[in-house]
Amino acid sequence: MVERESPGKRRRLNRRLVLTAAVALVDRDGLAALTMRRLATELGVEPMAIYRYTAGKQELVDGLVEAFFAEVNNRLRASSEELRDLAEEAGRLGQAGELSWRAELHRIALAFRAEGRAHPGILPVVATRPLAVPVARHPAPLLQLTEHILAVLGRAGFDDPTTLTIYRAFVAWNLGCLLVGERQVVDDPDEPDLLLRLGLHRLPAADYPRLRALVPRLADHDGEGELVEGLDSLLGRVPEPPLDAFYDGRAR
């Protein structure tokens, strides 16, 4: 939580501080709690002060997407050198000293998963909000990550249709793993019995025996392992481009 200023002391704001506070608020109290007034209270300022950095609730929601992908990109930058060294030792570097396209997609997937697990309350917005606006209006960090993925595939030598097919499958798999497998909405957080905590007692046992039996086990799985294994299976269906296509891609 962002510290509030003492009474009478004017808070110096900037867009990054506002979005950081918004993310922290959603992390703690959920997306429904995010309002301009509530955010202003968190920052210790008058609500009108927030409007200098975001025009309203919808733009604030867009800001959550912006903040999310900015942190994904930060994770990628921070891990780049370390993972490059590991990849070099494992012989996974390409001819130009770059990670192979498969290894780079793994790296992006793991960074995305880490950020999604850090901020699960934002995931529904991350999954749906970009669909509601034209691509050109997507926040810069999302555009930058998209451009990076497309460039990686282009340099690998894939033609444009194949690049887009891989991109769509990659994004769908990553979002699906996080949205379906990483979080269960708890009905009663203070209830020690798992069936009651998840609210499954509300489902008639005679009508939904498999749901009652298996839903509690959704959280008991190796999320990272399933993400990587599924991604390997998905990417394994893609034939490597011919070497001449690789060199053509290097020229792009």
XYZ file of N, CA and C in Angstrom:
756
model
N 0.839 -1.197 0.000
C 0.000 0.000 0.000
C 0.877 1.251 0.000
N 0.477 2.250 -0.761
C 1.231 3.500 -0.825
C 0.959 4.308 0.428
N 1.999 4.845 1.053
C 1.823 5.645 2.253
C 1.090 6.940 1.959
N 0.226 7.328 2.887
C -0.480 8.588 2.739
C 0.354 9.713 3.321
N 0.207 10.876 2.736
C 0.913 12.046 3.244
C 0.203 12.590 4.475
N 0.934 13.290 5.307
C 0.333 13.926 6.474
C -0.613 15.027 6.025
N -1.647 15.337 6.846
C -2.615 16.362 6.464
C -1.936 17.687 6.119
N -2.408 18.294 5.070
C -1.899 19.605 4.675
C -0.676 19.550 3.798
N -0.099 18.380 3.651
C 1.088 18.255 2.801
C 0.670 17.744 1.430
N 0.968 18.477 0.409
C 0.545 18.115 -0.948
C 1.415 17.001 -1.496
N 0.758 15.993 -2.025
C 1.466 14.843 -2.573
C 1.896 15.107 -4.004
N 3.152 14.878 -4.301
C 3.626 14.998 -5.675
C 3.342 13.689 -6.392
N 2.498 13.764 -7.387
C 2.104 12.574 -8.116
C 2.773 12.524 -9.477
N 2.803 11.335 -10.042
C 3.127 11.139 -11.447
C 2.353 9.906 -11.895
N 2.337 9.657 -13.191
C 1.513 8.560 -13.696
C 1.973 7.216 -13.148
N 3.251 7.034 -13.042
C 3.748 5.755 -12.541
C 3.299 5.511 -11.109
N 3.347 6.535 -10.280
C 2.918 6.396 -8.891
C 1.429 6.077 -8.817
N 0.634 6.741 -9.650
C -0.805 6.498 -9.666
C -1.097 5.054 -10.061
N -0.441 4.578 -11.115
C -0.701 3.214 -11.574
C -0.188 2.174 -10.584
N 0.933 2.460 -9.944
C 1.452 1.547 -8.921
C 0.469 1.413 -7.772
N -0.109 2.537 -7.363
C -1.103 2.512 -6.289
C -2.359 1.769 -6.732
N -2.751 1.942 -7.992
C -3.935 1.250 -8.500
C -3.714 -0.262 -8.502
N -2.544 -0.699 -8.938
C -2.230 -2.122 -8.930
C -2.245 -2.670 -7.505
N -1.654 -1.940 -6.575
C -1.627 -2.392 -5.179
C -3.032 -2.495 -4.600
N -3.888 -1.556 -4.962
C -5.265 -1.577 -4.484
C -6.008 -2.806 -5.004
N -5.847 -3.101 -6.299
C -6.504 -4.275 -6.881
C -5.938 -5.557 -6.287
N -4.620 -5.601 -6.080
C -4.003 -6.782 -5.474
C -4.619 -7.071 -4.110
N -4.863 -6.022 -3.350
C -5.335 -6.196 -1.978
C -6.843 -6.400 -1.878
N -7.604 -5.597 -2.626
C -9.056 -5.565 -2.421
C -9.875 -5.976 -3.634
N -9.227 -6.278 -4.745
C -9.948 -6.727 -5.925
C -10.287 -5.598 -6.874
N -10.621 -5.982 -8.100
C -10.882 -5.006 -9.154
C -12.097 -4.141 -8.847
N -13.093 -4.703 -8.191
C -14.310 -3.950 -7.898
C -14.048 -2.771 -6.965
N -12.956 -2.839 -6.208
C -12.652 -1.767 -5.263
C -11.996 -0.566 -5.924
N -11.595 -0.702 -7.178
C -10.854 0.368 -7.849
C -11.806 1.458 -8.342
N -11.789 2.589 -7.676
C -12.513 3.781 -8.105
C -11.565 4.966 -7.986
N -11.904 6.047 -8.661
C -11.060 7.234 -8.585
C -10.999 7.766 -7.157
N -12.127 7.751 -6.476
C -12.161 8.261 -5.099
C -11.346 7.383 -4.158
N -11.502 6.072 -4.314
C -10.754 5.152 -3.444
C -9.254 5.262 -3.704
N -8.884 5.404 -4.959
C -7.469 5.538 -5.295
C -6.895 6.837 -4.732
N -7.677 7.900 -4.810
C -7.232 9.174 -4.243
C -6.998 9.043 -2.738
N -7.885 8.320 -2.074
C -7.716 8.097 -0.635
C -6.432 7.330 -0.351
N -6.170 6.329 -1.170
C -4.936 5.552 -1.002
C -3.697 6.422 -1.148
N -3.774 7.380 -2.056
C -2.626 8.254 -2.319
C -2.588 9.468 -1.403
N -3.650 9.680 -0.642
C -3.689 10.822 0.268
C -3.859 12.146 -0.440
N -4.634 12.146 -1.547
C -4.858 13.370 -2.311
C -6.352 13.523 -2.578
N -6.737 14.678 -3.103
C -8.115 14.885 -3.523
C -8.361 14.129 -4.831
N -9.584 13.634 -5.044
C -9.856 12.863 -6.268
C -9.502 13.598 -7.555
N -9.700 14.925 -7.585
C -9.415 15.662 -8.816
C -7.943 15.587 -9.209
N -7.068 15.357 -8.226
C -5.639 15.273 -8.529
C -5.326 14.067 -9.410
N -6.137 13.019 -9.301
C -5.904 11.812 -10.092
C -6.175 12.065 -11.570
N -7.111 12.966 -11.855
C -7.539 13.184 -13.236
C -6.453 13.843 -14.097
N -5.404 14.331 -13.479
C -4.292 14.870 -14.256
C -3.522 13.747 -14.954
N -3.654 12.520 -14.437
C -2.848 11.407 -14.938
C -3.688 10.305 -15.577
N -4.969 10.346 -15.380
C -5.876 9.392 -16.015
C -7.251 10.029 -16.084
N -7.874 9.971 -17.255
C -9.086 10.749 -17.496
C -10.322 10.185 -16.807
N -10.283 8.951 -16.362
C -11.453 8.354 -15.735
C -11.222 6.889 -15.456
N -12.276 6.206 -15.014
C -12.155 4.813 -14.593
C -11.674 3.920 -15.737
N -12.216 4.117 -16.937
C -11.834 3.243 -18.037
C -10.364 3.408 -18.396
N -9.894 4.639 -18.409
C -8.478 4.865 -18.691
C -7.607 4.318 -17.566
N -8.141 4.336 -16.362
C -7.409 3.760 -15.236
C -7.274 2.248 -15.406
N -8.329 1.614 -15.884
C -8.266 0.176 -16.167
C -7.234 -0.099 -17.261
N -7.220 0.748 -18.292
C -6.182 0.617 -19.320
C -4.794 0.750 -18.698
N -4.697 1.602 -17.693
C -3.423 1.782 -17.010
C -2.968 0.530 -16.278
N -3.927 -0.265 -15.798
C -3.559 -1.536 -15.170
C -2.887 -2.457 -16.182
N -3.425 -2.487 -17.392
C -2.827 -3.294 -18.463
C -1.429 -2.768 -18.781
N -1.318 -1.456 -18.860
C -0.018 -0.827 -19.127
C 1.001 -1.211 -18.066
N 0.594 -1.119 -16.790
C 1.505 -1.432 -15.690
C 1.892 -2.907 -15.697
N 0.936 -3.764 -16.010
C 1.193 -5.206 -16.032
C 2.274 -5.535 -17.066
N 2.093 -5.063 -18.292
C 3.048 -5.414 -19.343
C 4.372 -4.682 -19.173
N 4.359 -3.522 -18.545
C 5.625 -2.852 -18.232
C 6.462 -3.720 -17.302
N 5.797 -4.365 -16.340
C 6.533 -5.221 -15.415
C 6.967 -6.523 -16.076
N 6.159 -7.048 -17.004
C 6.609 -8.218 -17.768
C 7.894 -7.879 -18.511
N 7.912 -6.721 -19.167
C 9.110 -6.301 -19.901
C 10.291 -6.082 -18.964
N 10.022 -5.539 -17.775
C 11.093 -5.356 -16.791
C 11.675 -6.702 -16.365
N 10.787 -7.682 -16.167
C 11.265 -9.018 -15.803
C 12.148 -9.601 -16.900
N 11.750 -9.386 -18.130
C 12.539 -9.900 -19.249
C 13.904 -9.237 -19.318
N 13.922 -7.921 -19.113
C 15.211 -7.223 -19.143
C 16.104 -7.686 -18.006
N 15.508 -7.847 -16.816
C 16.301 -8.215 -15.646
C 16.884 -9.619 -15.765
N 16.146 -10.509 -16.432
C 16.609 -11.900 -16.530
C 17.421 -12.176 -17.788
N 17.534 -11.203 -18.660
C 18.126 -11.444 -19.968
C 19.549 -11.985 -19.888
N 20.412 -11.302 -19.157
C 21.813 -11.716 -19.110
C 21.981 -13.064 -18.430
N 21.259 -13.268 -17.338
C 21.375 -14.533 -16.611
C 20.928 -15.704 -17.481
N 19.782 -15.557 -18.130
C 19.272 -16.634 -18.964
C 20.112 -16.831 -20.216
N 20.690 -15.749 -20.707
C 21.575 -15.868 -21.866
C 22.803 -16.728 -21.515
N 23.348 -16.502 -20.329
C 24.492 -17.301 -19.898
C 24.114 -18.774 -19.775
N 22.948 -19.044 -19.177
C 22.506 -20.425 -19.021
C 22.264 -21.069 -20.378
N 21.669 -20.318 -21.282
C 21.386 -20.859 -22.605
C 22.672 -21.153 -23.356
N 23.663 -20.303 -23.183
C 24.945 -20.505 -23.862
C 25.608 -21.782 -23.360
N 25.547 -21.996 -22.057
C 26.134 -23.207 -21.493
C 25.419 -24.457 -22.000
N 24.101 -24.335 -22.220
C 23.315 -25.479 -22.676
C 23.348 -25.639 -24.191
N 24.057 -24.742 -24.878
C 24.148 -24.832 -26.326
C 22.877 -24.461 -27.042
N 22.082 -23.526 -26.453
C 20.794 -23.179 -27.044
C 20.834 -21.827 -27.750
N 22.030 -21.306 -27.979
C 22.122 -20.038 -28.688
C 22.119 -20.242 -30.196
N 21.488 -19.326 -30.874
C 21.447 -19.380 -32.331
C 22.746 -18.899 -32.943
N 22.784 -18.860 -34.267
C 24.025 -18.555 -34.960
C 24.489 -17.125 -34.736
N 23.602 -16.231 -34.392
C 24.002 -14.838 -34.187
C 24.169 -14.510 -32.713
N 24.289 -15.536 -31.871
C 24.454 -15.292 -30.453
C 23.161 -14.971 -29.743
N 22.023 -15.284 -30.353
C 20.729 -15.036 -29.739
C 20.130 -16.342 -29.253
N 19.209 -16.235 -28.302
C 18.447 -17.396 -27.897
C 17.660 -17.921 -29.092
N 17.495 -19.236 -29.158
C 16.634 -19.786 -30.196
C 15.221 -19.256 -29.993
N 14.424 -19.295 -31.049
C 13.076 -18.749 -30.933
C 12.260 -19.511 -29.902
N 12.470 -20.832 -29.792
C 11.744 -21.608 -28.791
C 12.160 -21.207 -27.377
N 13.459 -21.051 -27.166
C 13.946 -20.662 -25.846
C 13.455 -19.274 -25.460
N 13.412 -18.362 -26.421
C 12.940 -17.013 -26.123
C 11.451 -17.007 -25.792
N 10.653 -17.810 -26.481
C 9.232 -17.899 -26.142
C 9.043 -18.507 -24.751
N 9.882 -19.451 -24.391
C 9.841 -19.977 -23.024
C 10.119 -18.868 -22.016
N 11.107 -18.076 -22.295
C 11.490 -16.992 -21.384
C 10.342 -15.999 -21.211
N 9.696 -15.651 -22.312
C 8.574 -14.715 -22.259
C 7.415 -15.332 -21.485
N 7.132 -16.607 -21.742
C 6.021 -17.282 -21.064
C 6.219 -17.302 -19.557
N 7.445 -17.567 -19.114
C 7.711 -17.631 -17.679
C 7.642 -16.252 -17.031
N 8.086 -15.219 -17.751
C 7.970 -13.856 -17.223
C 6.504 -13.447 -17.108
N 5.715 -13.805 -18.105
C 4.287 -13.491 -18.092
C 3.597 -14.222 -16.946
N 3.935 -15.491 -16.753
C 3.338 -16.265 -15.663
C 3.697 -15.665 -14.303
N 4.967 -15.282 -14.143
C 5.389 -14.712 -12.864
C 4.616 -13.437 -12.549
N 4.407 -12.597 -13.543
C 3.668 -11.356 -13.316
C 2.188 -11.650 -13.063
N 1.652 -12.635 -13.783
C 0.260 -12.998 -13.551
C 0.023 -13.539 -12.161
N 0.947 -14.318 -11.656
C 0.809 -14.848 -10.290
C 0.990 -13.755 -9.247
N 1.789 -12.747 -9.582
C 1.982 -11.637 -8.649
C 0.744 -10.745 -8.569
N -0.019 -10.672 -9.667
C -1.187 -9.775 -9.725
C -2.380 -10.489 -10.351
N -2.903 -11.526 -9.687
C -3.996 -12.309 -10.282
C -5.270 -11.511 -10.490
N -5.497 -10.479 -9.688
C -6.713 -9.693 -9.827
C -6.774 -8.891 -11.113
N -5.618 -8.679 -11.736
C -5.567 -7.879 -12.964
C -5.729 -8.761 -14.207
N -5.548 -10.067 -14.056
C -5.552 -10.954 -15.220
C -6.806 -10.849 -16.085
N -8.011 -10.789 -15.501
C -9.189 -10.663 -16.377
C -9.137 -9.429 -17.262
N -8.603 -8.323 -16.741
C -8.478 -7.096 -17.527
C -7.408 -7.262 -18.603
N -6.299 -7.898 -18.245
C -5.221 -8.139 -19.203
C -5.727 -8.986 -20.372
N -6.606 -9.944 -20.069
C -7.107 -10.840 -21.099
C -8.154 -10.200 -21.993
N -8.952 -9.285 -21.438
C -10.116 -8.791 -22.183
C -9.999 -7.357 -22.676
N -9.335 -6.487 -21.940
C -9.326 -5.080 -22.314
C -8.669 -4.818 -23.672
N -7.539 -5.466 -24.006
C -6.945 -5.213 -25.332
C -7.874 -5.569 -26.490
N -8.847 -6.440 -26.246
C -9.780 -6.813 -27.311
C -10.793 -5.711 -27.591
N -10.925 -4.770 -26.661
C -11.957 -3.737 -26.777
C -11.466 -2.464 -27.450
N -10.164 -2.403 -27.756
C -9.617 -1.196 -28.380
C -8.761 -1.599 -29.579
N -8.606 -0.711 -30.576
C -7.748 -1.035 -31.729
C -6.308 -1.276 -31.290
N -5.601 -2.075 -32.060
C -4.217 -2.416 -31.727
C -3.366 -1.156 -31.519
N -3.571 -0.142 -32.349
C -2.763 1.069 -32.263
C -2.960 1.809 -30.950
N -4.048 1.509 -30.239
C -4.307 2.168 -28.960
C -3.917 1.307 -27.769
N -3.300 0.169 -28.020
C -2.803 -0.645 -26.920
C -1.693 0.110 -26.196
N -1.531 -0.094 -24.903
C -0.450 0.588 -24.186
C 0.911 0.211 -24.744
N 1.834 1.141 -24.669
C 3.157 0.939 -25.271
C 3.852 -0.337 -24.800
N 3.833 -0.682 -23.502
C 4.518 -1.916 -23.097
C 3.953 -3.168 -23.761
N 2.631 -3.214 -23.992
C 2.035 -4.353 -24.686
C 2.464 -4.364 -26.151
N 2.471 -3.208 -26.790
C 2.925 -3.128 -28.177
C 4.386 -3.563 -28.300
N 5.202 -3.143 -27.337
C 6.620 -3.495 -27.378
C 6.836 -4.995 -27.234
N 6.077 -5.631 -26.337
C 6.214 -7.074 -26.168
C 5.714 -7.812 -27.407
N 4.597 -7.361 -27.964
C 4.073 -7.975 -29.185
C 5.082 -7.856 -30.324
N 5.649 -6.660 -30.500
C 6.647 -6.446 -31.545
C 7.844 -7.363 -31.339
N 8.249 -7.544 -30.090
C 9.398 -8.407 -29.800
C 9.111 -9.856 -30.200
N 7.932 -10.357 -29.844
C 7.578 -11.733 -30.185
C 7.549 -11.929 -31.700
N 6.909 -10.997 -32.394
C 6.822 -11.099 -33.854
C 8.205 -11.007 -34.499
N 9.067 -10.159 -33.935
C 10.420 -10.024 -34.475
C 11.235 -11.295 -34.254
N 11.093 -11.910 -33.094
C 11.797 -13.169 -32.811
C 11.416 -14.230 -33.844
N 10.127 -14.345 -34.118
C 9.659 -15.341 -35.089
C 10.084 -14.979 -36.508
N 10.065 -13.693 -36.822
C 10.509 -13.268 -38.142
C 11.980 -13.554 -38.357
N 12.805 -13.275 -37.344
C 14.242 -13.540 -37.478
C 14.535 -15.028 -37.584
N 13.641 -15.846 -37.009
C 13.834 -17.296 -37.092
C 13.586 -17.810 -38.499
N 12.943 -16.993 -39.333
C 12.726 -17.381 -40.717
C 11.312 -17.778 -41.063
N 10.382 -17.658 -40.125
C 8.997 -17.998 -40.424
C 8.376 -16.943 -41.331
N 7.519 -17.403 -42.242
C 6.815 -16.438 -43.078
C 5.714 -15.770 -42.244
N 5.100 -14.747 -42.799
C 4.135 -13.955 -42.028
C 2.933 -14.770 -41.549
N 2.301 -15.601 -42.385
C 1.162 -16.388 -41.888
C 1.547 -17.326 -40.739
N 2.709 -17.984 -40.860
C 3.149 -18.893 -39.796
C 3.485 -18.117 -38.533
N 4.122 -16.964 -38.690
C 4.433 -16.119 -37.535
C 3.168 -15.773 -36.760
N 2.131 -15.372 -37.470
C 0.885 -14.989 -36.796
C 0.198 -16.193 -36.162
N 0.275 -17.349 -36.800
C -0.307 -18.562 -36.221
C 0.380 -18.920 -34.915
N 1.711 -18.888 -34.914
C 2.460 -19.188 -33.689
C 2.154 -18.153 -32.621
N 2.105 -16.883 -33.016
C 1.833 -15.815 -32.047
C 0.480 -16.012 -31.378
N -0.549 -16.269 -32.161
C -1.887 -16.432 -31.592
C -1.948 -17.639 -30.657
N -1.339 -18.743 -31.072
C -1.342 -19.944 -30.232
C -0.573 -19.701 -28.933
N 0.542 -19.011 -29.037
C 1.376 -18.717 -27.869
C 0.622 -17.857 -26.859
N -0.005 -16.791 -27.322
C -0.748 -15.895 -26.424
C -1.927 -16.626 -25.797
N -2.660 -17.399 -26.609
C -3.828 -18.107 -26.102
C -3.438 -19.116 -25.026
N -2.345 -19.834 -25.250
C -1.921 -20.833 -24.275
C -1.510 -20.179 -22.960
N -0.744 -19.112 -23.036
C -0.286 -18.457 -21.813
C -1.444 -17.872 -21.015
N -2.344 -17.174 -21.686
C -3.500 -16.612 -20.988
C -4.373 -17.718 -20.411
N -4.595 -18.764 -21.191
C -5.444 -19.851 -20.719
C -4.893 -20.522 -19.479
N -3.590 -20.780 -19.467
C -2.978 -21.418 -18.295
C -3.172 -20.584 -17.040
N -3.018 -19.274 -17.169
C -3.143 -18.417 -15.999
C -4.594 -18.233 -15.568
N -5.485 -18.026 -16.520
C -6.874 -17.758 -16.180
C -7.584 -18.993 -15.634
N -7.230 -20.156 -16.155
C -7.930 -21.377 -15.753
C -7.254 -22.063 -14.578
N -5.935 -22.090 -14.583
C -5.260 -22.972 -13.649
C -4.651 -22.363 -12.411
N -4.523 -21.051 -12.344
C -3.718 -20.476 -11.276
C -4.502 -19.890 -10.113
N -5.806 -19.750 -10.243
C -6.517 -19.088 -9.166
C -7.935 -19.611 -9.028
N -8.328 -19.891 -7.797
C -9.701 -20.236 -7.504
C -10.305 -19.129 -6.652
N -11.520 -18.749 -6.970
C -12.211 -17.737 -6.174
C -12.763 -18.414 -4.928
N -12.375 -17.913 -3.784
C -12.757 -18.517 -2.514
C -14.092 -17.952 -2.055
N -14.979 -18.833 -1.617
C -16.300 -18.416 -1.154
C -16.237 -17.912 0.283
N -15.450 -18.596 1.128
C -15.332 -18.226 2.539
C -13.880 -18.420 2.970
N -13.075 -17.345 2.938
C -11.636 -17.481 3.231
C -11.333 -18.033 4.625
N -12.242 -17.846 5.579
C -11.979 -18.270 6.956
C -12.413 -19.705 7.234
N -13.010 -20.348 6.252
C -13.494 -21.719 6.440
C -12.360 -22.723 6.227
N -12.033 -23.537 7.265
C -10.918 -24.480 7.118
C -11.224 -25.650 6.182
N -12.480 -26.051 6.089
C -12.843 -27.156 5.209
C -12.789 -26.692 3.758
N -11.995 -27.383 2.929
C -11.780 -26.941 1.555
C -13.071 -26.906 0.753
N -13.927 -27.906 0.931
C -15.191 -27.950 0.201
C -16.046 -26.731 0.511
N -16.088 -26.367 1.795
C -16.874 -25.208 2.200
C -16.181 -23.909 1.805
N -14.854 -23.882 1.891
C -14.119 -22.662 1.559
C -14.326 -22.281 0.098
N -14.401 -23.260 -0.776
C -14.623 -22.995 -2.191
C -16.105 -22.878 -2.552
N -16.984 -23.133 -1.585
C -18.416 -23.017 -1.838
C -18.993 -24.188 -2.609
N -18.262 -25.291 -2.674
C -18.731 -26.422 -3.468
C -19.901 -27.148 -2.824
N -20.125 -26.893 -1.523
C -21.275 -27.501 -0.865
C -22.592 -26.987 -1.449
N -22.517 -25.886 -2.190
C -23.722 -25.343 -2.822
C -24.126 -26.149 -4.059
N -23.233 -26.979 -4.554
C -23.529 -27.809 -5.725
C -24.074 -29.159 -5.260
N -25.252 -29.557 -5.699
C -25.796 -30.857 -5.295
C -24.861 -31.990 -5.702
N -24.513 -32.834 -4.741
C -23.561 -33.915 -5.007
C -24.075 -34.876 -6.077
N -25.374 -35.089 -6.131
C -25.927 -36.017 -7.115
C -25.811 -35.466 -8.535
N -25.846 -34.142 -8.690
C -25.808 -33.531 -10.022
C -24.393 -33.239 -10.502
N -23.493 -32.937 -9.555
C -22.142 -32.498 -9.939
C -21.064 -33.273 -9.176
N -21.074 -34.585 -9.252
C -20.094 -35.355 -8.473
C -18.655 -35.111 -8.900
N -18.406 -34.970 -10.202
C -17.036 -34.785 -10.663
C -16.524 -33.387 -10.340
N -17.372 -32.381 -10.468
C -16.965 -31.030 -10.096
C -16.576 -30.970 -8.626
N -17.401 -31.538 -7.769
C -17.113 -31.508 -6.330
C -15.837 -32.272 -6.002
N -15.561 -33.319 -6.763
C -14.378 -34.129 -6.487
C -13.098 -33.507 -7.016
N -13.184 -32.873 -8.169
C -11.956 -32.458 -8.853
C -11.603 -30.985 -8.690
N -12.583 -30.101 -8.506
C -12.276 -28.674 -8.387
C -11.286 -28.387 -7.264
N -11.415 -29.030 -6.081
C -10.420 -28.751 -5.040
C -8.991 -29.080 -5.439
N -8.829 -29.951 -6.432
C -7.483 -30.344 -6.860
C -6.904 -29.416 -7.921
N -7.705 -28.444 -8.388
C -7.198 -27.541 -9.424
C -5.970 -26.778 -8.968
N -5.944 -26.418 -7.682
C -4.809 -25.644 -7.174
C -3.608 -26.525 -6.864
N -3.819 -27.832 -6.832
C -2.750 -28.760 -6.476
C -2.127 -29.328 -7.736
N -1.357 -28.483 -8.417
C -0.719 -28.922 -9.647
C 0.542 -28.102 -9.866
N 1.384 -28.602 -10.747
C 2.626 -27.908 -11.085
C 2.332 -26.947 -12.229
N 1.948 -25.721 -11.883
C 1.541 -24.757 -12.899
C 2.634 -24.447 -13.890
N 3.844 -24.233 -13.395
C 4.947 -23.910 -14.301
C 5.287 -25.098 -15.189
N 5.284 -26.277 -14.597
C 5.578 -27.469 -15.375
C 4.555 -27.707 -16.472
N 3.280 -27.511 -16.132
C 2.227 -27.696 -17.135
C 2.316 -26.637 -18.235
N 2.658 -25.408 -17.832
C 2.813 -24.343 -18.826
C 3.907 -24.699 -19.832
N 5.065 -25.095 -19.317
C 6.205 -25.391 -20.186
C 5.953 -26.645 -21.015
N 5.399 -27.677 -20.380
C 5.139 -28.926 -21.106
C 4.127 -28.699 -22.222
N 3.076 -27.942 -21.926
C 2.079 -27.664 -22.946
C 2.631 -26.790 -24.061
N 3.481 -25.840 -23.673
C 4.091 -24.971 -24.677
C 5.019 -25.770 -25.584
N 5.780 -26.692 -25.000
C 6.655 -27.544 -25.801
C 5.841 -28.378 -26.782
N 4.721 -28.912 -26.298
C 3.867 -29.718 -27.161
C 3.302 -28.878 -28.302
N 2.884 -27.661 -27.953
C 2.304 -26.759 -28.949
C 3.344 -26.360 -29.991
N 4.516 -25.940 -29.522
C 5.557 -25.488 -30.441
C 6.183 -26.655 -31.200
N 6.092 -27.848 -30.621
C 6.647 -29.012 -31.285
C 5.928 -29.364 -32.569
N 4.733 -28.851 -32.733
C 3.977 -29.097 -33.960
C 4.422 -28.179 -35.103
N 5.254 -27.188 -34.755
C 5.684 -26.219 -35.767
C 7.000 -26.686 -36.377
N 7.048 -26.970 -37.665
C 8.323 -27.367 -38.288
C 9.279 -26.181 -38.350
N 10.535 -26.468 -38.143
C 11.545 -25.416 -38.236
C 11.604 -24.890 -39.664
N 11.758 -23.568 -39.827
C 11.895 -23.028 -41.180
C 13.223 -23.470 -41.785
N 13.316 -23.526 -43.110
C 14.587 -23.898 -43.747
C 15.663 -22.862 -43.446
N 16.931 -23.269 -43.561
C 18.035 -22.374 -43.215
C 18.040 -21.105 -44.057
N 17.674 -21.193 -45.327
C 17.689 -19.983 -46.143
C 16.644 -18.986 -45.647
N 15.527 -19.506 -45.090
C 14.534 -18.600 -44.501
C 15.082 -17.947 -43.254
N 15.906 -18.714 -42.490
C 16.519 -18.134 -41.285
C 17.402 -16.948 -41.656
N 18.224 -17.118 -42.679
C 19.109 -16.018 -43.073
C 18.332 -14.852 -43.647
N 17.230 -15.137 -44.335
C 16.370 -14.053 -44.810
C 15.786 -13.293 -43.633
N 15.394 -14.047 -42.608
C 14.822 -13.428 -41.417
C 15.827 -12.547 -40.686
N 17.089 -12.939 -40.695
C 18.129 -12.145 -40.046
C 18.267 -10.779 -40.702
N 17.875 -10.683 -41.957
C 18.019 -9.419 -42.678
C 16.863 -8.468 -42.393
N 15.816 -8.944 -41.742
C 14.641 -8.104 -41.507
C 14.914 -7.047 -40.448
